Every structure is written in structure tokens, then in C-alpha cells.
mmCIF file of C-alpha atoms and ligand atoms in Angstrom:
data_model
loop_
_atom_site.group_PDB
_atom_site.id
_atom_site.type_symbol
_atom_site.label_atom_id
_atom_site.label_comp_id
_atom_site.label_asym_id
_atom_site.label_seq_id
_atom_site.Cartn_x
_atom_site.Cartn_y
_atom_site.Cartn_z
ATOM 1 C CA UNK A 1 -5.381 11.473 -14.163
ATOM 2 C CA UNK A 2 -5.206 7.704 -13.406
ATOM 3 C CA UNK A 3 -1.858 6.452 -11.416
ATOM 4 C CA UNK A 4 -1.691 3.036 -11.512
ATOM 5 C CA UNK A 5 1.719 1.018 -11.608
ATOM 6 C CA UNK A 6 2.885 -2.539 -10.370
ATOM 7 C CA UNK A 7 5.588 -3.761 -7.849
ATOM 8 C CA UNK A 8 9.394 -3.293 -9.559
ATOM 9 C CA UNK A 9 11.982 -4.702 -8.203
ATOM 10 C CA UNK A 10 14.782 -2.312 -6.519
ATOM 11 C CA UNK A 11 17.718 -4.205 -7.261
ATOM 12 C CA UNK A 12 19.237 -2.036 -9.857
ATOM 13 C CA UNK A 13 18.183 1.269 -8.034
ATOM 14 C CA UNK A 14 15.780 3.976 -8.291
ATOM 15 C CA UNK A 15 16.028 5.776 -11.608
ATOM 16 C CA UNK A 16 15.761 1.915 -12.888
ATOM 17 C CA UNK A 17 12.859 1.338 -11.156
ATOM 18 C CA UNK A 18 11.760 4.662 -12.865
ATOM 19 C CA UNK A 19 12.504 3.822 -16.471
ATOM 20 C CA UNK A 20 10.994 0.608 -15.871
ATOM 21 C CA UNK A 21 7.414 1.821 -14.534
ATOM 22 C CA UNK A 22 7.643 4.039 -17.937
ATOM 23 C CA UNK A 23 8.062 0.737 -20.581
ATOM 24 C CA UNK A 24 5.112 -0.729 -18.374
ATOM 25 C CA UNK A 25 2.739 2.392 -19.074
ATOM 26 C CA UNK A 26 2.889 3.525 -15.142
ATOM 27 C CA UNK A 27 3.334 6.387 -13.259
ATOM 28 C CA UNK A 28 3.413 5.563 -10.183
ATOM 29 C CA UNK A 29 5.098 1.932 -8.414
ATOM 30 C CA UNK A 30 5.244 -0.035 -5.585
ATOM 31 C CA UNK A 31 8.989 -1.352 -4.475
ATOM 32 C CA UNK A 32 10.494 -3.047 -1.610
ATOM 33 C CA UNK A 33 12.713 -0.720 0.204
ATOM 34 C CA UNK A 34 14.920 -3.670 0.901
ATOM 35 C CA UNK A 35 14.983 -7.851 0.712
ATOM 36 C CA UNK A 36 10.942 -8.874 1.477
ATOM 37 C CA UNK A 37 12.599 -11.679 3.326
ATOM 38 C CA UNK A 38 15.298 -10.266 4.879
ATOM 39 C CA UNK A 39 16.749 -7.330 7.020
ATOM 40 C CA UNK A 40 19.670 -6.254 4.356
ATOM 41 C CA UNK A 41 19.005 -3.066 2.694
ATOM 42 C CA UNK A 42 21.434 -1.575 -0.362
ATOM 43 C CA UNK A 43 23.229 1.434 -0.048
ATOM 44 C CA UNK A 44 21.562 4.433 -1.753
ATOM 45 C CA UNK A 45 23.829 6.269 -4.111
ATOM 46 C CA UNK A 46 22.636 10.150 -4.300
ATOM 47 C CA UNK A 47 23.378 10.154 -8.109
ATOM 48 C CA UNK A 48 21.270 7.654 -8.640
ATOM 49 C CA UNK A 49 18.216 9.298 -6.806
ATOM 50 C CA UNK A 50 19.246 12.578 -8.458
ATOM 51 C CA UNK A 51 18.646 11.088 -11.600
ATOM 52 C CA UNK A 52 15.751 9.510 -10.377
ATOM 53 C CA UNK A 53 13.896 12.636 -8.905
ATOM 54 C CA UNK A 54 14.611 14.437 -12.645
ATOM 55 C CA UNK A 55 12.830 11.343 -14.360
ATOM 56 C CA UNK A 56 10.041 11.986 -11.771
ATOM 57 C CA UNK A 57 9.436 15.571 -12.003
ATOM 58 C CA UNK A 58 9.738 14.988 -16.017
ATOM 59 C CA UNK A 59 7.006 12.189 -16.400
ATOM 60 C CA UNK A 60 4.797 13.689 -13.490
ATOM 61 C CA UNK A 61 5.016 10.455 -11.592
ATOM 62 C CA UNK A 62 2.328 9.672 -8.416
ATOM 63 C CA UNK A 63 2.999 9.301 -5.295
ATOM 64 C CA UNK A 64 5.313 6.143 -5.008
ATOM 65 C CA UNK A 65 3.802 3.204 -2.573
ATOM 66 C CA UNK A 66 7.142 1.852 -1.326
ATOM 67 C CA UNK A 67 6.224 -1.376 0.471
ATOM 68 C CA UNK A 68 7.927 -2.357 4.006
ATOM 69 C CA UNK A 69 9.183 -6.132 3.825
ATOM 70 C CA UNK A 70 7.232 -9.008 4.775
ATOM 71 C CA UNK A 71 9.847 -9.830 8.207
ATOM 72 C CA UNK A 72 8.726 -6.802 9.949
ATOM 73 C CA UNK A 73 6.231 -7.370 12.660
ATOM 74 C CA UNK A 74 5.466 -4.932 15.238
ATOM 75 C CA UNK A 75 3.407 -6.432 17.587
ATOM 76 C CA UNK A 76 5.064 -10.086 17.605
ATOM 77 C CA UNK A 77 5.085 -11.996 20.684
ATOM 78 C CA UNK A 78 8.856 -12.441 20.356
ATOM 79 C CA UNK A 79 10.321 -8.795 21.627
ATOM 80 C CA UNK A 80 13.348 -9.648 19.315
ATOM 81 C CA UNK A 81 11.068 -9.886 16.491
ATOM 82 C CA UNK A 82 9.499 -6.551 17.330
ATOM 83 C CA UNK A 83 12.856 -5.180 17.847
ATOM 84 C CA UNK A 84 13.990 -6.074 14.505
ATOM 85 C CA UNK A 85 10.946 -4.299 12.712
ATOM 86 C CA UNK A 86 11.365 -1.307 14.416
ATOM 87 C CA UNK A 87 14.775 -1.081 13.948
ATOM 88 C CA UNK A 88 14.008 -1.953 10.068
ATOM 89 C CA UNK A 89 11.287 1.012 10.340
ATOM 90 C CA UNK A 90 13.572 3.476 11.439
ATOM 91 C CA UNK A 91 15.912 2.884 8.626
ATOM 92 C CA UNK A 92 13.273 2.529 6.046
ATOM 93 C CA UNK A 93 12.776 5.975 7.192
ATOM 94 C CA UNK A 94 15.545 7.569 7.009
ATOM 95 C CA UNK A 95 16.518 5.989 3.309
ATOM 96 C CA UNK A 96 12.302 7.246 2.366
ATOM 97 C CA UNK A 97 13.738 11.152 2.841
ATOM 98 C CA UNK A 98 15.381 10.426 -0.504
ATOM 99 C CA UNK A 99 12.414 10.550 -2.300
ATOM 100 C CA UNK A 100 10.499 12.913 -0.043
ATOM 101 C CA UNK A 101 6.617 12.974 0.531
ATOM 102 C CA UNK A 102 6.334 9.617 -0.963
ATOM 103 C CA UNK A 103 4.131 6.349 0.919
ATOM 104 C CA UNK A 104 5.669 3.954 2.779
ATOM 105 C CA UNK A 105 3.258 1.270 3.257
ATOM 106 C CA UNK A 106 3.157 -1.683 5.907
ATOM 107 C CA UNK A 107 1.609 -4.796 6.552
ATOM 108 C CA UNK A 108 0.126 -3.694 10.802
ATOM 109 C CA UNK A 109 1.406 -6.521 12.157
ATOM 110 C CA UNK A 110 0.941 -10.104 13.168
ATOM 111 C CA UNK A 111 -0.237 -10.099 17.297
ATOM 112 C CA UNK A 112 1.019 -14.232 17.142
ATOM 113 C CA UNK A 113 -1.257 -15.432 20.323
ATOM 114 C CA UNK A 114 -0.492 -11.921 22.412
ATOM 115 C CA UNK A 115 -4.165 -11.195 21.328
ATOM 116 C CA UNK A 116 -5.706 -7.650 18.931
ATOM 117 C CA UNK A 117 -5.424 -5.097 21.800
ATOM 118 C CA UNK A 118 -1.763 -5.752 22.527
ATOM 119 C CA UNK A 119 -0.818 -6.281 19.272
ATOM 120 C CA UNK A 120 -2.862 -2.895 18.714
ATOM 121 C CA UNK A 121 -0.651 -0.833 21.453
ATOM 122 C CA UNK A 122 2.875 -2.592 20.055
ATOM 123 C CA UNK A 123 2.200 -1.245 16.658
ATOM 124 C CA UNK A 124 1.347 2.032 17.832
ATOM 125 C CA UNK A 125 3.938 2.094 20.207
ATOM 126 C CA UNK A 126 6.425 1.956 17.690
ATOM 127 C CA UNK A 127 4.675 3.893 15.289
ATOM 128 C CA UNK A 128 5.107 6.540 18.271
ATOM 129 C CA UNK A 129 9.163 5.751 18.632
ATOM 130 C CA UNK A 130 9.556 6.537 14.908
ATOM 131 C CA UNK A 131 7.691 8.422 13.085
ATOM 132 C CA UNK A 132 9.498 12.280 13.605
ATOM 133 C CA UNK A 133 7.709 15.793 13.011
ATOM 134 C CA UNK A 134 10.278 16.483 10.505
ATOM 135 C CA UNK A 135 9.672 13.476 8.086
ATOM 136 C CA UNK A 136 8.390 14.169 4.553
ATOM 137 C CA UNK A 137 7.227 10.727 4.461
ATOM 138 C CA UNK A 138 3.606 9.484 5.277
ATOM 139 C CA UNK A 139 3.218 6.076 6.827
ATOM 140 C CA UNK A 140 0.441 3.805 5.434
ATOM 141 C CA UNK A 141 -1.167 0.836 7.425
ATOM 142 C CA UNK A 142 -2.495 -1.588 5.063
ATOM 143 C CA UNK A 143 -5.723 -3.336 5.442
ATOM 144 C CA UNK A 144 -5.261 -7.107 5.607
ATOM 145 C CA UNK A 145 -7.175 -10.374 4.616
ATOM 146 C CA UNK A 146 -7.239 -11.562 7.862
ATOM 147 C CA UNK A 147 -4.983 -14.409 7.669
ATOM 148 C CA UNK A 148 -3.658 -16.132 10.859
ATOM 149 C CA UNK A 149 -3.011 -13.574 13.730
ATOM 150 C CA UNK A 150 -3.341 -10.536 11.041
ATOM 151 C CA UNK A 151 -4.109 -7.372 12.629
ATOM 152 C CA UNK A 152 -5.891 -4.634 10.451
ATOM 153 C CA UNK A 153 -8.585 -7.095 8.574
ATOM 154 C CA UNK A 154 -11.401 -4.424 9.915
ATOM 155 C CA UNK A 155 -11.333 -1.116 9.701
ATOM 156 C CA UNK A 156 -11.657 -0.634 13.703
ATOM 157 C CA UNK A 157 -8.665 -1.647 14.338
ATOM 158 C CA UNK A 158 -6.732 0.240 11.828
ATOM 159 C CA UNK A 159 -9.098 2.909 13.679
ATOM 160 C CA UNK A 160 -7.834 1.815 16.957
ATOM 161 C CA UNK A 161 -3.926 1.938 15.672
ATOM 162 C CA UNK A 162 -4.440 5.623 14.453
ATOM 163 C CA UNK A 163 -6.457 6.622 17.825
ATOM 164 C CA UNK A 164 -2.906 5.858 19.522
ATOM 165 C CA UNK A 165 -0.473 7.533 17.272
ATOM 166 C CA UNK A 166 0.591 10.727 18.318
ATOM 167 C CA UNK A 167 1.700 12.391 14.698
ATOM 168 C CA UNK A 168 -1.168 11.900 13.106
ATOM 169 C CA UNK A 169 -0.884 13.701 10.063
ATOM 170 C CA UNK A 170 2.543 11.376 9.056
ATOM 171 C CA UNK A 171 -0.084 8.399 8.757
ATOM 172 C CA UNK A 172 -2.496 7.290 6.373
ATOM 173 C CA UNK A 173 -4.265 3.740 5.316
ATOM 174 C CA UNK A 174 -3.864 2.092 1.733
ATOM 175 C CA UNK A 175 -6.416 -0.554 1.113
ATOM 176 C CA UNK A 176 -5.711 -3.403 -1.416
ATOM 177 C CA UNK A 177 -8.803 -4.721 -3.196
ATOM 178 C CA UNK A 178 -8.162 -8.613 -2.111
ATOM 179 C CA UNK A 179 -7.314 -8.184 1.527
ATOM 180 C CA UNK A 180 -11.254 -6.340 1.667
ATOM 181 C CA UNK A 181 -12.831 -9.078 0.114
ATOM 182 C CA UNK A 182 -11.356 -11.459 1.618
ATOM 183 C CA UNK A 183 -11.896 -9.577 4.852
ATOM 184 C CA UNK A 184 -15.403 -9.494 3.947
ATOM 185 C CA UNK A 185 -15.977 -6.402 2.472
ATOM 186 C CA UNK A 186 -17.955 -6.652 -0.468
ATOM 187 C CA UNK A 187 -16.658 -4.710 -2.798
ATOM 188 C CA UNK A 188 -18.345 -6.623 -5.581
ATOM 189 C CA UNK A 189 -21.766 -5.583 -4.784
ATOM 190 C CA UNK A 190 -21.389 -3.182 -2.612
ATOM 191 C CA UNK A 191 -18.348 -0.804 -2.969
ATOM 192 C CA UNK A 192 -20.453 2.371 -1.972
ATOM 193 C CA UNK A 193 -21.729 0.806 1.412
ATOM 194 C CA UNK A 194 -17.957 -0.055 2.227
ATOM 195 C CA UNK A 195 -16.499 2.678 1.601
ATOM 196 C CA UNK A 196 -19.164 4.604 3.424
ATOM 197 C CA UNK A 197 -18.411 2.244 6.456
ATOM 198 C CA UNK A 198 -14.785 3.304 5.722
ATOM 199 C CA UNK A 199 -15.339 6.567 6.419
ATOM 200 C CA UNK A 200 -17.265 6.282 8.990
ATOM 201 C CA UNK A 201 -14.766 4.280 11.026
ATOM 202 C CA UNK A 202 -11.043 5.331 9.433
ATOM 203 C CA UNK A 203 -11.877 8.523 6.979
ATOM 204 C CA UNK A 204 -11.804 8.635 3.847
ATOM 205 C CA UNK A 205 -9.671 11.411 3.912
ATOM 206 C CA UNK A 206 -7.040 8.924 5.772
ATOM 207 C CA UNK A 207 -6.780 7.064 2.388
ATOM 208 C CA UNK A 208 -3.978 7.479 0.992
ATOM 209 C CA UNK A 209 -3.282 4.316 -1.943
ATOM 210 C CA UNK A 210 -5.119 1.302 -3.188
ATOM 211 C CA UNK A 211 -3.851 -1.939 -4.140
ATOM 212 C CA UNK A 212 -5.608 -3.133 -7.028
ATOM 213 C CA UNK A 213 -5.481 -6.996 -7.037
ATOM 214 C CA UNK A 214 -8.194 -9.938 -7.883
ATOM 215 C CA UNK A 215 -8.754 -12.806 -5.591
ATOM 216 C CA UNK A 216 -8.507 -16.225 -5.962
ATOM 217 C CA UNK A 217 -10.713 -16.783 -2.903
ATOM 218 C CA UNK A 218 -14.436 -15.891 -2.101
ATOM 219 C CA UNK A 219 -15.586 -13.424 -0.006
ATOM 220 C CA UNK A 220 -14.103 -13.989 3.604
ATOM 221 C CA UNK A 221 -12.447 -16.449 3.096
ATOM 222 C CA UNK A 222 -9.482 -14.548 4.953
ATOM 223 C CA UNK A 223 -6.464 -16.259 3.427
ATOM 224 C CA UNK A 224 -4.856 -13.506 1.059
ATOM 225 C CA UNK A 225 -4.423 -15.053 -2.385
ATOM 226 C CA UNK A 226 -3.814 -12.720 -5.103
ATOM 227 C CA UNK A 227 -4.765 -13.293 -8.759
ATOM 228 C CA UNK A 228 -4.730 -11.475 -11.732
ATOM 229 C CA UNK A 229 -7.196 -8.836 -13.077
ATOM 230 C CA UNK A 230 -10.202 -10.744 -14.207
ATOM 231 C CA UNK A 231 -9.049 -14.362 -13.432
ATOM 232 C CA UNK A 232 -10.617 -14.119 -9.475
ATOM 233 C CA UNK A 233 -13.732 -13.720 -7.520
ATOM 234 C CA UNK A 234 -13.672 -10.168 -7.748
ATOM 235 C CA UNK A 235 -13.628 -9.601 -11.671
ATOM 236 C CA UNK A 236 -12.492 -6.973 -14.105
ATOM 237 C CA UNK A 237 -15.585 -4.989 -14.000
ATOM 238 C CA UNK A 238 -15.655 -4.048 -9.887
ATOM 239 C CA UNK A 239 -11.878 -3.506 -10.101
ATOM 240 C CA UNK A 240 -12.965 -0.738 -12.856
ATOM 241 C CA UNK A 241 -15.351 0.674 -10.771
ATOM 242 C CA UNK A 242 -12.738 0.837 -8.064
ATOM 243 C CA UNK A 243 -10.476 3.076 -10.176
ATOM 244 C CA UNK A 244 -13.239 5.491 -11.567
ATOM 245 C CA UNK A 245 -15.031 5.463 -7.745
ATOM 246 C CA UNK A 246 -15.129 9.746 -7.170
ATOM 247 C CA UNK A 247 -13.499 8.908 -3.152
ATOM 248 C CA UNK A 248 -10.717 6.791 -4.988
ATOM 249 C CA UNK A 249 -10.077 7.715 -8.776
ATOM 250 C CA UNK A 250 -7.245 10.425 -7.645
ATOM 251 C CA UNK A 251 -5.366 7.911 -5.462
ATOM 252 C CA UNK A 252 -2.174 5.484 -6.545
ATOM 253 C CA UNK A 253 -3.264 2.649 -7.527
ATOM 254 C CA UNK A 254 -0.603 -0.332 -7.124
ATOM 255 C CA UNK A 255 -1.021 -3.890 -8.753
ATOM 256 C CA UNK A 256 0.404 -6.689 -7.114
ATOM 257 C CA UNK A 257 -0.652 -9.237 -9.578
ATOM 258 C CA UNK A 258 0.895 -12.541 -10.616
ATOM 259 C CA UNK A 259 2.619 -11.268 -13.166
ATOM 260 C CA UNK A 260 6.037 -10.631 -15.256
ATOM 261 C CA UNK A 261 6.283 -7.406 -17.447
ATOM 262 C CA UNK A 262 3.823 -8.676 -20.248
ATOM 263 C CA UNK A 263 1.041 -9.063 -18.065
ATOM 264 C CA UNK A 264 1.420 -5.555 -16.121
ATOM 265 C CA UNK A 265 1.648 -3.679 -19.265
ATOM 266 C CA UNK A 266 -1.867 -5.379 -20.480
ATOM 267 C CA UNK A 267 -3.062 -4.412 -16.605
ATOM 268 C CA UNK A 268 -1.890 -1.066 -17.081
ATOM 269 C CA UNK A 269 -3.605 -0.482 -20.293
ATOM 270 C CA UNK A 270 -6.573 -2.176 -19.670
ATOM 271 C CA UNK A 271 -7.270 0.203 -16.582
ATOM 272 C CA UNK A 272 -6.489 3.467 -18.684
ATOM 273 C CA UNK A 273 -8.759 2.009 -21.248
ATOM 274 C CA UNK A 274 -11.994 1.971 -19.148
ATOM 275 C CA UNK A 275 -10.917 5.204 -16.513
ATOM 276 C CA UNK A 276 -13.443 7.963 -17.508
ATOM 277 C CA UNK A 277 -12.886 11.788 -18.511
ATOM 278 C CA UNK A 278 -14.627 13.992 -15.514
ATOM 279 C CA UNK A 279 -17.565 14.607 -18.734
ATOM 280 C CA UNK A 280 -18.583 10.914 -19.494
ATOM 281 C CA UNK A 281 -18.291 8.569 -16.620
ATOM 282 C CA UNK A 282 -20.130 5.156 -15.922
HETATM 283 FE FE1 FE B 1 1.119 -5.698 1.265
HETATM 284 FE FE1 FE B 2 -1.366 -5.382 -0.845
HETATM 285 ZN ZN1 ZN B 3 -1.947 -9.606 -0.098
#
């Protein structure tokens, strides 16, 4: 079974969100749990995730791949910075027990001058405040482009980040298809050999979601430019591979495309057009 869904936006709540995915062809999505660019997050009303866990259940939704907002940055050089994500991080993880055993996926962290191996112990240091046995929810540490300060561009250092969390089993990795290119990954003509090196380094069985975007850049060019599906330097026909790819073809797949509606739906389909049956695969 293919999941594959887009960012929706959370404004008008969950079971929104859910009838939304449906018009779009998804069954899974990606959402901010609250304002990208800011710290406010919206009450949660429990009828409203009542309503939303029913429409769940009913559709056989994926895992959701809830997405932390773009402010929060554990391992800045500014301690009221890295106050302010943490404090965002707890929250985030209370309101996740709504939906339990859903993804919450973040962007490591920007180290801002302090250098990798601090910005390293301030992510896990938090990570090691927050995360609690009792949470449903698992934690996912996205692998980045590599822009600017970005830690989490290789897969030693997301490595490095888990090595220093203490729950380990409430964390996981979700890799987006642009941030490894333009990390330098090729994924293009050489998926196997990456995600070989993944394993070797992270685990494969530490992956938890992909996000399925084009590129507008080359290979390394480490600046994080998404396009859409078969407009990039990546191309429709790797991104295929990607879904139907035996490690990966189970997983959540999230687009975070340029796109309105229109162009998610035609996503959507186009990825359930070319994802094999376990009998005839490419
Ligand atoms: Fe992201
Ligand atoms: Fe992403
Ligand atoms: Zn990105």
C-alpha cells in the first residue's frame, strides 16, 4: 500500500486536515503543529480530534508526518533561542498525544558559528529533557541540504545525535529526497549505494518517513530548493524508484512541492500510477 500525501494546512483543525488529504487522493499528510514562523499554537478541541481519529481509522490513514516549525533551533548559539525550541518541543509533545503513535518530524538544528559537535550535544540534550517513556509519539530528525550552519546534511551526524539520546526507541530519521541530493547523495544514480551507506551509518530500520520532493539545484549544491515532481534535477523517474525501493515502499511518503491543491492531486496520482503490485515490479 503506497502512503503518500502533501503538507495541509492546520488552520481549520484536524478532521479538516483529514477530509482534505482525502479530495487530494492521500492517506497520509504532513502539517505544521503550529505557525512555521512563529511560537503561537491553536487550542485543540477534543471533538474535533474525535472526529478526526474516526475519519482515520475509517480511510486507514498512514502514519501522519507532523512537521515542527521552522523557529525552532536546538543547538543555536543564542540560549534564548534554544530555550524557545525546547519549550516549543515540549508542547508539540504534549498536543502530538492527541493523535497517538504518529511522527513528529524536525529540522536538527542550526549550530550558528558554535560549531557540529556542540550543536550535536544541544540537540541531544534537549532531545534528552523531552522526550518521556510514556509518549506514543516518535521523534524524527530530518536529513538536511546542508544549507548555512545546518546540522544533519550527513548521515554521521544524525548518527552522532541518536548515539546521545537516551530513549532511543521514541526516535527515528525521515529523509526528504532534495535535502540528499543536495547533500550529495546521489540518489539519481545511485539510490542502492546510499541507502546502503544509510544503513550502515543510521539503520535503515531508524527510517521512519520520506519526503518526496524534486530539486531545483544540482547535486551538492547544499542550498535546499524544492521543485515540483519532474521539473528538477532529480526527475520523475528516480522519485518513482524511491517509492517502489523494497527498504522504502512501506514508509509515508510526504510531498512538499510547490504546489496548490491541483498540482498535489496530479502528484498523488501520478505516484499511485507507477507504484508496483508485490507480483510485477520494475
Ligand atoms: Fe522539513
Ligand atoms: Fe523536508
Ligand atoms: Zn527542504
Amino acid at each position: 500500500m503506497l502512503y503518500i500525501g502533501c503538507h495541509l494546512s492546520a488552520s481549520k483543525g484536524y478532521l479538516a486536515m483529514g477530509r482534505h488529504a482525502l479530495a487530494l487522493g492521500a492517506n497520509t499528510f504532513a502539517f505544521f503543529t503550529r505557525n512555521p514562523r512563529g511560537g503561537s499554537a491553536k487550542p485543540i478541541s477534543q471533538a474535533d480530534i474525535d472526529a478526526f481519529n474516526k475519519l482515520y481509522t475509517v480511510h486507514n490513514f498512514g502514519k501522519l508526518v507532523a512537521h515542527a516549525p521552522y523557529t525552532m533551533n536546538l543547538c543555536s548559539s543564542d540560549p534564548a533561542i534554544r530555550e524557545f525550541g525546547r519549550n516549543m518541543l515540549a508542547d508539540d509533545m504534549v498536543r502530538m498525544e492527541y493523535t497517538p503513535y504518529q511522527y513528529y518530524n524536525f529540522h536538527p538544528g542550526s549550530h550558528t558559528g558554535q560549531g557540529i559537535e556542540t550543536g550535536i550535544e544541544q540537540i541531544a540534550d534537549a532531545l534528552n529533557m523531552i522526550l518521556k517513556p510514556e509518549q506514543t509519539t516518535t521523534v524524527l530528525l530530518e536529513g538536511m541540504a546542508g544549507k548555512g550552519s545546518e546540522i544533519g546534511s550527513r548521515f554521521e551526524e544524525l548518527r552522532s545525535i541518536i548515539d546521545r539520546v537516551e530513549l532511543k526507541e521514541k526516535i527515528g530519521v525521515c529523509l526528504d529526497t532534495c535535502h540528499l541530493w543536495e547533500a550529495g547523495y546521489d540518489i539519481v544514480g545511485n539510490l542502492e549505494g546510499v541507502l546502503e551507506e544509510f544503513d550502515r551509518i543510521v539503520g535503515l530500520k531508524r527510517l521512519k518517513a520520506m519526503h518526496l520532493n524534486d530539486s531545483k539545484n544540482p547535486i551538492s549544491a547544499h542550498k535546499d530548493r524544492h521543485e515540483l515532481i519532474g521539473f528538477g534535477c532529480i526527475g520523475t523517474e528516480a522519485l518513482v524508484k524511491v517509492t517502489n525501493h523494497p527498504a522504502l515502499r512501506d514508509l509515508p511518503f510526504i510531498l512538499e512541492t510547490p504546489n496548490e491543491d491541483e498540482g498535489y492531486a496530479a502528484e498523488i496520482s501520478l505516484f499511485r500510477s507507477r507504484y508496483c503490485n508485490e507480483e510485477e515490479c520494475v
